[in-house]
Tab-separated table of C-alpha atoms in Angstrom:
chain	number	residue	atom	x	y	z
A	1480	UNK	CA	26.063	-6.748	7.953
A	1481	UNK	CA	29.035	-8.731	9.264
A	1482	UNK	CA	31.755	-10.250	7.181
A	1483	UNK	CA	32.257	-14.142	7.388
A	1484	UNK	CA	36.041	-14.717	7.539
A	1485	UNK	CA	37.697	-18.189	6.996
A	1486	UNK	CA	41.119	-18.363	8.484
A	1487	UNK	CA	43.363	-21.120	7.304
A	1488	UNK	CA	46.594	-22.246	9.258
A	1489	UNK	CA	48.348	-25.284	10.174
A	1490	UNK	CA	48.655	-24.367	13.575
A	1491	UNK	CA	46.218	-22.859	16.080
A	1492	UNK	CA	45.885	-22.540	19.974
A	1493	UNK	CA	46.798	-24.554	21.955
A	1494	UNK	CA	50.062	-24.786	19.946
A	1495	UNK	CA	52.368	-21.743	21.110
A	1496	UNK	CA	54.242	-19.783	18.319
A	1497	UNK	CA	54.534	-16.307	17.020
A	1498	UNK	CA	52.215	-17.239	14.048
A	1499	UNK	CA	49.475	-18.406	16.586
A	1500	UNK	CA	49.954	-15.190	18.805
A	1501	UNK	CA	49.671	-13.005	15.549
A	1502	UNK	CA	46.496	-14.766	14.477
A	1503	UNK	CA	44.988	-14.604	17.839
A	1504	UNK	CA	45.476	-10.504	17.681
A	1505	UNK	CA	44.177	-10.643	14.188
A	1506	UNK	CA	40.933	-12.482	15.412
A	1507	UNK	CA	40.361	-10.193	18.321
A	1508	UNK	CA	40.643	-7.157	15.764
A	1509	UNK	CA	38.307	-8.729	13.278
A	1510	UNK	CA	35.853	-9.560	16.284
A	1511	UNK	CA	35.684	-5.898	17.087
A	1512	UNK	CA	34.836	-5.200	13.499
A	1513	UNK	CA	31.792	-7.288	13.752
A	1514	UNK	CA	33.165	-10.348	11.790
A	1515	UNK	CA	32.090	-14.033	12.111
A	1516	UNK	CA	35.121	-16.212	12.168
A	1517	UNK	CA	36.073	-19.791	11.517
A	1518	UNK	CA	39.537	-21.183	11.819
A	1519	UNK	CA	40.462	-24.417	9.795
A	1520	UNK	CA	43.370	-25.890	11.092
A	1521	UNK	CA	45.035	-29.209	11.897
A	1522	UNK	CA	44.452	-31.481	14.701
A	1523	UNK	CA	48.098	-31.767	15.649
A	1524	UNK	CA	47.331	-33.466	18.961
A	1525	UNK	CA	44.551	-36.145	19.488
A	1526	UNK	CA	43.666	-34.718	22.855
A	1527	UNK	CA	42.343	-31.572	21.364
A	1528	UNK	CA	38.722	-31.388	20.092
A	1529	UNK	CA	37.832	-31.665	16.396
A	1530	UNK	CA	35.329	-29.101	16.446
A	1531	UNK	CA	34.924	-26.191	19.182
A	1532	UNK	CA	33.762	-22.876	19.896
A	1533	UNK	CA	36.151	-20.766	21.417
A	1534	UNK	CA	35.362	-17.276	22.595
A	1535	UNK	CA	32.614	-17.162	19.733
A	1536	UNK	CA	35.205	-18.488	17.189
A	1537	UNK	CA	34.493	-21.818	15.450
A	1538	UNK	CA	37.642	-24.030	15.103
A	1539	UNK	CA	37.525	-26.844	12.982
A	1540	UNK	CA	40.422	-29.170	13.420
A	1541	UNK	CA	41.346	-31.583	10.696
A	1542	UNK	CA	43.001	-35.093	10.731
A	1543	UNK	CA	46.916	-34.981	9.869
A	1544	UNK	CA	47.750	-37.395	6.899
A	1545	UNK	CA	51.629	-37.088	6.744
A	1546	UNK	CA	54.170	-35.594	9.003
A	1547	UNK	CA	56.416	-33.089	7.385
A	1548	UNK	CA	59.389	-31.659	9.288
A	1549	UNK	CA	57.586	-29.793	12.563
A	1550	UNK	CA	54.157	-30.002	10.872
A	1551	UNK	CA	51.709	-32.247	9.021
A	1552	UNK	CA	49.960	-32.378	5.613
A	1553	UNK	CA	46.458	-32.886	5.916
A	1554	UNK	CA	44.417	-34.016	3.069
A	1555	UNK	CA	41.206	-33.681	5.465
A	1556	UNK	CA	42.062	-29.852	5.706
A	1557	UNK	CA	42.121	-29.674	1.976
A	1558	UNK	CA	38.798	-31.358	1.328
A	1559	UNK	CA	37.055	-29.283	4.170
A	1560	UNK	CA	38.446	-26.177	2.554
A	1561	UNK	CA	37.076	-26.800	-1.005
A	1562	UNK	CA	33.854	-27.670	0.751
A	1563	UNK	CA	33.563	-24.539	2.733
A	1564	UNK	CA	35.423	-21.517	1.109
A	1565	UNK	CA	32.663	-20.406	-1.134
A	1566	UNK	CA	30.457	-19.556	2.188
A	1567	UNK	CA	32.783	-17.032	3.305
A	1568	UNK	CA	33.255	-13.103	2.417
A	1569	UNK	CA	36.964	-13.244	2.962
A	1570	UNK	CA	39.521	-16.319	2.945
A	1571	UNK	CA	42.551	-15.468	5.070
A	1572	UNK	CA	45.608	-17.948	4.408
A	1573	UNK	CA	48.610	-18.006	6.821
A	1574	UNK	CA	51.850	-18.993	4.970
A	1575	UNK	CA	53.733	-21.217	5.228
A	1576	UNK	CA	50.805	-23.527	4.841
A	1577	UNK	CA	51.730	-27.009	4.029
A	1578	UNK	CA	48.341	-27.883	2.089
A	1579	UNK	CA	48.922	-24.718	-0.199
A	1580	UNK	CA	48.869	-27.172	-2.855
A	1581	UNK	CA	46.110	-27.940	-4.083
A	1582	UNK	CA	44.077	-25.128	-2.040
A	1583	UNK	CA	45.724	-22.620	-4.437
A	1584	UNK	CA	43.534	-23.763	-7.328
A	1585	UNK	CA	40.646	-22.625	-5.163
A	1586	UNK	CA	41.519	-19.069	-4.479
A	1587	UNK	CA	39.436	-16.114	-5.626
A	1588	UNK	CA	41.394	-13.011	-6.238
A	1589	UNK	CA	38.356	-10.844	-4.667
A	1590	UNK	CA	38.097	-13.051	-1.657
A	1591	UNK	CA	41.548	-14.152	-0.606
A	1592	UNK	CA	43.949	-12.199	1.823
A	1593	UNK	CA	47.220	-13.891	2.257
A	1594	UNK	CA	49.382	-13.552	5.698
A	1595	UNK	CA	52.932	-14.374	4.602
A	1596	UNK	CA	54.882	-14.811	7.931
A	1597	UNK	CA	58.123	-16.574	6.705
A	1598	UNK	CA	59.778	-18.872	4.251
A	1599	UNK	CA	60.828	-21.972	6.031
A	1600	UNK	CA	64.722	-23.249	5.960
A	1601	UNK	CA	65.440	-26.816	5.275
A	1602	UNK	CA	68.552	-28.972	5.160
A	1603	UNK	CA	70.083	-29.287	1.690
A	1604	UNK	CA	68.531	-32.679	1.171
A	1605	UNK	CA	65.127	-31.022	1.730
A	1606	UNK	CA	65.695	-27.826	-0.377
A	1607	UNK	CA	63.028	-28.882	-3.058
A	1608	UNK	CA	60.505	-28.529	0.091
A	1609	UNK	CA	61.663	-25.008	0.397
A	1610	UNK	CA	61.316	-24.365	-3.144
A	1611	UNK	CA	57.592	-25.869	-2.695
A	1612	UNK	CA	56.908	-23.270	0.040
A	1613	UNK	CA	58.563	-20.536	-1.978
A	1614	UNK	CA	56.984	-21.156	-5.506
A	1615	UNK	CA	53.495	-21.531	-4.078
A	1616	UNK	CA	53.938	-18.541	-1.757
A	1617	UNK	CA	54.552	-16.300	-4.679
A	1618	UNK	CA	51.408	-17.840	-6.831
A	1619	UNK	CA	49.123	-17.186	-3.799
A	1620	UNK	CA	50.406	-13.704	-3.296
A	1621	UNK	CA	49.974	-13.140	-7.009
A	1622	UNK	CA	46.520	-14.538	-6.917
A	1623	UNK	CA	45.316	-12.868	-3.745
A	1624	UNK	CA	43.504	-9.373	-3.368
A	1625	UNK	CA	46.217	-8.567	-0.653
A	1626	UNK	CA	49.310	-9.842	0.966
A	1627	UNK	CA	49.945	-9.008	4.731
A	1628	UNK	CA	53.388	-9.179	6.144
A	1629	UNK	CA	54.915	-8.525	9.393
A	1630	UNK	CA	58.005	-6.786	8.105
A	1631	UNK	CA	58.602	-5.618	4.255
A	1632	UNK	CA	62.268	-5.807	5.142
A	1633	UNK	CA	61.682	-9.470	5.326
A	1634	UNK	CA	59.354	-10.067	2.510
A	1635	UNK	CA	61.023	-7.977	-0.235
A	1636	UNK	CA	64.344	-9.450	0.328
A	1637	UNK	CA	63.374	-12.869	-0.833
A	1638	UNK	CA	64.172	-13.569	-4.517
A	1639	UNK	CA	61.652	-12.137	-6.779
A	1640	UNK	CA	58.933	-11.148	-4.053
A	1641	UNK	CA	59.383	-7.716	-4.858
A	1642	UNK	CA	57.517	-8.141	-8.133
A	1643	UNK	CA	54.233	-7.971	-6.014
A	1644	UNK	CA	55.442	-5.049	-3.700
A	1645	UNK	CA	52.636	-2.947	-4.629
A	1646	UNK	CA	49.888	-5.204	-3.085
A	1647	UNK	CA	51.969	-5.621	0.154
A	1648	UNK	CA	50.760	-4.179	3.408
A	1649	UNK	CA	52.903	-4.217	6.412
A	1650	UNK	CA	50.860	-5.091	9.655
A	1651	UNK	CA	53.336	-6.073	12.348
A	1652	UNK	CA	51.881	-7.270	15.609
A	1653	UNK	CA	51.295	-5.243	18.563
A	1654	UNK	CA	52.164	-5.437	22.313
A	1655	UNK	CA	50.408	-4.204	25.315
A	1656	UNK	CA	52.712	-2.435	27.909
A	1657	UNK	CA	52.539	-4.169	31.348
A	1658	UNK	CA	52.092	-1.954	34.254
A	1659	UNK	CA	55.031	-3.110	36.128
A	1660	UNK	CA	58.337	-2.882	34.226
A	1661	UNK	CA	62.183	-3.175	34.557
A	1662	UNK	CA	63.646	0.188	35.954
A	1663	UNK	CA	66.923	-1.340	35.149
A	1664	UNK	CA	69.999	-0.481	37.513
A	1665	UNK	CA	72.460	0.954	35.258
A	1666	UNK	CA	75.299	1.495	37.594
A	1667	UNK	CA	75.633	-2.284	38.650
A	1668	UNK	CA	78.645	-4.436	37.768
A	1669	UNK	CA	76.889	-7.650	37.135
A	1670	UNK	CA	74.778	-8.212	33.879
A	1671	UNK	CA	71.859	-10.543	33.424
A	1672	UNK	CA	71.107	-11.650	29.938
A	1673	UNK	CA	68.304	-13.699	28.831
A	1674	UNK	CA	66.881	-15.492	26.057
A	1675	UNK	CA	63.118	-16.918	25.695
A	1676	UNK	CA	61.938	-19.289	23.038
A	1677	UNK	CA	62.285	-22.625	21.451
A	1678	UNK	CA	65.524	-24.358	22.044
A	1679	UNK	CA	65.993	-25.367	18.183
A	1680	UNK	CA	68.807	-24.958	15.908
A	1681	UNK	CA	67.477	-21.929	13.916
A	1682	UNK	CA	67.750	-19.728	17.219
A	1683	UNK	CA	71.459	-19.712	17.181
A	1684	UNK	CA	71.981	-20.507	20.983
A	1685	UNK	CA	75.475	-21.951	20.525
A	1686	UNK	CA	76.514	-18.190	19.730
A	1687	UNK	CA	75.026	-17.108	22.695
A	1688	UNK	CA	76.841	-19.711	24.930
A	1689	UNK	CA	80.046	-19.018	23.163
A	1690	UNK	CA	79.643	-15.332	23.805
A	1691	UNK	CA	78.853	-16.220	27.696
A	1692	UNK	CA	82.078	-18.457	27.727
A	1693	UNK	CA	84.159	-15.317	26.340
A	1694	UNK	CA	82.711	-12.984	29.003
A	1695	UNK	CA	83.570	-15.768	31.587
A	1696	UNK	CA	87.179	-16.124	30.342
A	1697	UNK	CA	87.553	-12.265	30.465
A	1698	UNK	CA	86.189	-12.173	33.940
A	1699	UNK	CA	82.946	-10.131	33.094
A	1700	UNK	CA	80.317	-10.878	35.889
A	1701	UNK	CA	77.198	-11.982	34.239
A	1702	UNK	CA	74.421	-14.479	34.347
A	1703	UNK	CA	72.886	-16.042	31.068
A	1704	UNK	CA	69.371	-17.422	31.689
A	1705	UNK	CA	68.199	-19.542	28.947
A	1706	UNK	CA	64.159	-20.060	29.273
A	1707	UNK	CA	62.620	-22.768	26.777
A	1708	UNK	CA	61.207	-26.186	26.907
A	1709	UNK	CA	64.134	-28.734	27.740
A	1710	UNK	CA	61.964	-31.612	27.108
A	1711	UNK	CA	60.737	-30.649	23.846
A	1712	UNK	CA	61.170	-34.043	21.603
A	1713	UNK	CA	61.481	-32.407	18.278
A	1714	UNK	CA	64.894	-30.733	19.380
A	1715	UNK	CA	66.485	-33.177	21.856
A	1716	UNK	CA	69.650	-33.653	19.710
A	1717	UNK	CA	70.129	-30.068	19.445
A	1718	UNK	CA	69.342	-29.438	23.137
A	1719	UNK	CA	72.054	-31.994	24.312
A	1720	UNK	CA	74.388	-29.934	22.160
A	1721	UNK	CA	73.698	-26.746	23.880
A	1722	UNK	CA	74.079	-28.526	27.306
A	1723	UNK	CA	77.430	-29.926	26.451
A	1724	UNK	CA	78.596	-26.878	25.090
A	1725	UNK	CA	77.965	-24.944	28.478
A	1726	UNK	CA	78.826	-27.724	30.748
A	1727	UNK	CA	81.893	-25.694	32.135
A	1728	UNK	CA	80.230	-22.529	32.581
A	1729	UNK	CA	78.471	-21.984	35.738
A	1730	UNK	CA	76.993	-18.530	34.805
A	1731	UNK	CA	74.533	-20.297	32.371
A	1732	UNK	CA	71.304	-21.671	33.621
A	1733	UNK	CA	68.659	-23.489	31.744
A	1734	UNK	CA	65.364	-22.748	33.588
A	1735	UNK	CA	63.039	-24.868	31.232
A	1736	UNK	CA	59.442	-23.872	30.014
A	1737	UNK	CA	57.863	-20.859	31.859
A	1738	UNK	CA	54.182	-19.779	32.124
A	1739	UNK	CA	52.935	-16.249	31.716
A	1740	UNK	CA	53.285	-15.224	35.123
A	1741	UNK	CA	56.842	-16.778	35.202
A	1742	UNK	CA	57.597	-14.732	31.924
A	1743	UNK	CA	56.746	-11.507	33.558
A	1744	UNK	CA	59.139	-11.973	36.318
A	1745	UNK	CA	61.676	-13.572	33.912
A	1746	UNK	CA	61.864	-10.430	31.792
A	1747	UNK	CA	61.607	-7.875	34.752
A	1748	UNK	CA	64.788	-9.613	36.009
A	1749	UNK	CA	66.901	-9.067	32.978
A	1750	UNK	CA	69.335	-6.261	31.829
A	1751	UNK	CA	69.775	-7.230	28.305
A	1752	UNK	CA	67.515	-9.608	26.211
A	1753	UNK	CA	69.202	-11.394	23.119
A	1754	UNK	CA	67.827	-12.980	20.014
A	1755	UNK	CA	70.505	-14.695	18.143
A	1756	UNK	CA	68.341	-16.318	15.530
A	1757	UNK	CA	70.219	-17.343	12.311
A	1758	UNK	CA	67.602	-18.132	9.909
A	1759	UNK	CA	64.229	-17.319	8.007
A	1760	UNK	CA	62.062	-19.507	10.692
A	1761	UNK	CA	62.608	-16.255	12.522
A	1762	UNK	CA	61.242	-13.626	10.184
A	1763	UNK	CA	60.262	-11.146	12.821
A	1764	UNK	CA	60.859	-12.201	16.454
A	1765	UNK	CA	57.620	-10.847	18.434
A	1766	UNK	CA	59.723	-11.735	21.640
A	1767	UNK	CA	61.787	-8.818	20.955
A	1768	UNK	CA	58.478	-6.603	21.473
A	1769	UNK	CA	57.822	-8.370	24.923
A	1770	UNK	CA	61.173	-7.770	26.141
A	1771	UNK	CA	61.094	-4.103	25.191
A	1772	UNK	CA	57.803	-3.804	26.865
A	1773	UNK	CA	59.499	-4.409	30.220
A	1774	UNK	CA	61.888	-1.560	29.317
A	1775	UNK	CA	64.772	-3.834	28.433
A	1776	UNK	CA	67.219	-3.175	25.591
A	1777	UNK	CA	67.479	-5.832	23.009
A	1778	UNK	CA	70.431	-7.367	21.007
A	1779	UNK	CA	69.264	-9.312	17.721
A	1780	UNK	CA	70.937	-10.758	14.890
A	1781	UNK	CA	71.073	-8.541	11.802
A	1782	UNK	CA	68.922	-10.722	9.374
A	1783	UNK	CA	66.095	-9.796	7.433
A	1784	UNK	CA	62.750	-9.212	9.227
A	1785	UNK	CA	64.341	-9.523	12.787
A	1786	UNK	CA	66.548	-6.415	12.349
A	1787	UNK	CA	63.400	-4.297	11.508
A	1788	UNK	CA	62.356	-4.065	15.243
A	1789	UNK	CA	65.702	-2.403	16.280
A	1790	UNK	CA	66.030	-0.290	13.310
A	1791	UNK	CA	62.518	1.202	13.969
A	1792	UNK	CA	62.865	1.525	17.732
A	1793	UNK	CA	66.543	2.142	18.498
A	1794	UNK	CA	66.064	0.063	21.393
A	1795	UNK	CA	68.985	-1.707	21.188
A	1796	UNK	CA	71.882	-3.241	18.845
A	1797	UNK	CA	72.109	-5.294	15.990
A	1798	UNK	CA	75.046	-7.737	15.767
A	1799	UNK	CA	76.461	-9.636	12.620
A	1800	UNK	CA	74.593	-13.163	12.161
A	1801	UNK	CA	76.689	-15.993	13.694
A	1802	UNK	CA	79.539	-13.615	14.764
A	1803	UNK	CA	80.400	-14.446	18.504
A	1804	UNK	CA	83.057	-11.631	18.575
A	1805	UNK	CA	80.459	-9.011	17.443
A	1806	UNK	CA	77.804	-10.338	20.006
A	1807	UNK	CA	80.145	-10.181	22.699
A	1808	UNK	CA	81.186	-6.492	21.830
A	1809	UNK	CA	77.606	-5.558	21.677
A	1810	UNK	CA	76.887	-7.057	25.166
A	1811	UNK	CA	79.720	-4.923	26.522
A	1812	UNK	CA	78.362	-1.870	24.626
A	1813	UNK	CA	74.549	-2.420	25.623
A	1814	UNK	CA	75.773	-2.564	29.216
A	1815	UNK	CA	77.531	0.785	29.279
A	1816	UNK	CA	74.847	2.534	27.113
A	1817	UNK	CA	72.556	4.327	29.317
A	1818	UNK	CA	69.050	2.944	27.802
A	1819	UNK	CA	66.077	4.507	29.612
A	1820	UNK	CA	63.442	1.999	30.345
A	1821	UNK	CA	60.880	4.578	29.913
A	1822	UNK	CA	62.158	5.807	26.766
A	1823	UNK	CA	62.389	2.179	25.548
A	1824	UNK	CA	58.706	1.738	25.909
A	1825	UNK	CA	57.789	5.088	24.375
A	1826	UNK	CA	59.689	4.272	21.228
A	1827	UNK	CA	58.094	0.667	21.042
A	1828	UNK	CA	54.587	2.152	21.343
A	1829	UNK	CA	54.980	4.666	18.658
A	1830	UNK	CA	55.247	1.671	16.206
A	1831	UNK	CA	53.811	-1.278	17.651
A	1832	UNK	CA	50.583	-0.515	19.443
A	1833	UNK	CA	47.068	-1.901	19.034
A	1834	UNK	CA	45.379	0.996	17.447
A	1835	UNK	CA	47.474	1.171	14.408
A	1836	UNK	CA	47.356	-2.620	14.083
A	1837	UNK	CA	43.498	-2.491	14.319
A	1838	UNK	CA	43.544	0.655	12.041
A	1839	UNK	CA	45.378	-1.513	9.477
A	1840	UNK	CA	43.310	-4.765	9.714
A	1841	UNK	CA	40.053	-2.587	9.319
A	1842	UNK	CA	41.284	-1.388	5.937
A	1843	UNK	CA	42.669	-4.652	4.691
A	1844	UNK	CA	39.778	-6.754	5.514
């Protein structure tokens, strides 16, 4: 007999983010286990349908009520949840969820699985909003049957979260290895460095630009290619700041938003991928897996969650958060270290493969 699963998330396709990518992998796994899936989410764009069936998954998109930071609070989602949740065998909440209050009062321990993705950061004047997500995140995890995290390293390092560590299950996302991948010419002198993601302040891109400026000053031949939506209205102030900081550096290229085909070409053209994130909006960094799948070594900030991938795979180096000099030195070290593309892919697949993911999901739902 198939299980009926209700997935509750603030964002879903066609929105693009690491959380959405993870939910898509989870849905594929649950469908293979003969689950009937409904997604309850926010209608963040008026152009998308309120209700649709996407590859056998029913999607209910709710009207937003109040804009909060990059998301919305939807009273409509709360009411629809209260109306629907008793009809399902499993309720799967993806945190952070703006509507966690008052949904938390309608959670049943035997029915509820939590996916705890991250604890959002906010400016000092909005610290009460972070506390909202923090407090209700802990409460939801205490109530839930199981709490699934991408990285125990991230979750257990948040204050008091270790009190529920016995019910924590680590299920990181997986990556499928592409057939064509970067064979990387180790002997060449010029370094091609890449970044792919949002051009937002939590990504720490100023550090990357400053490291490139230092490479240029010391006459190291390199190219820094930054891929991300230059027209994203949410981050225009920050994007202008990045353009200003790089205006005198002809080695830096902003290539804008890229599609999946362009992404493959972009990654195959790199020698080093860098993820310089500076706060907990980046709790894992799925893009590191994508880069490694093409045989590319990765440099990443030594912050909780993000650091776990390199620690497990040994496919690169960590640099100290916001430390330009350390990033600069690690770029040079990475360039002279003879990372083998085949070994990078093997190391990656040992931990982040689909079979392991599906097995853990089956045991958790």
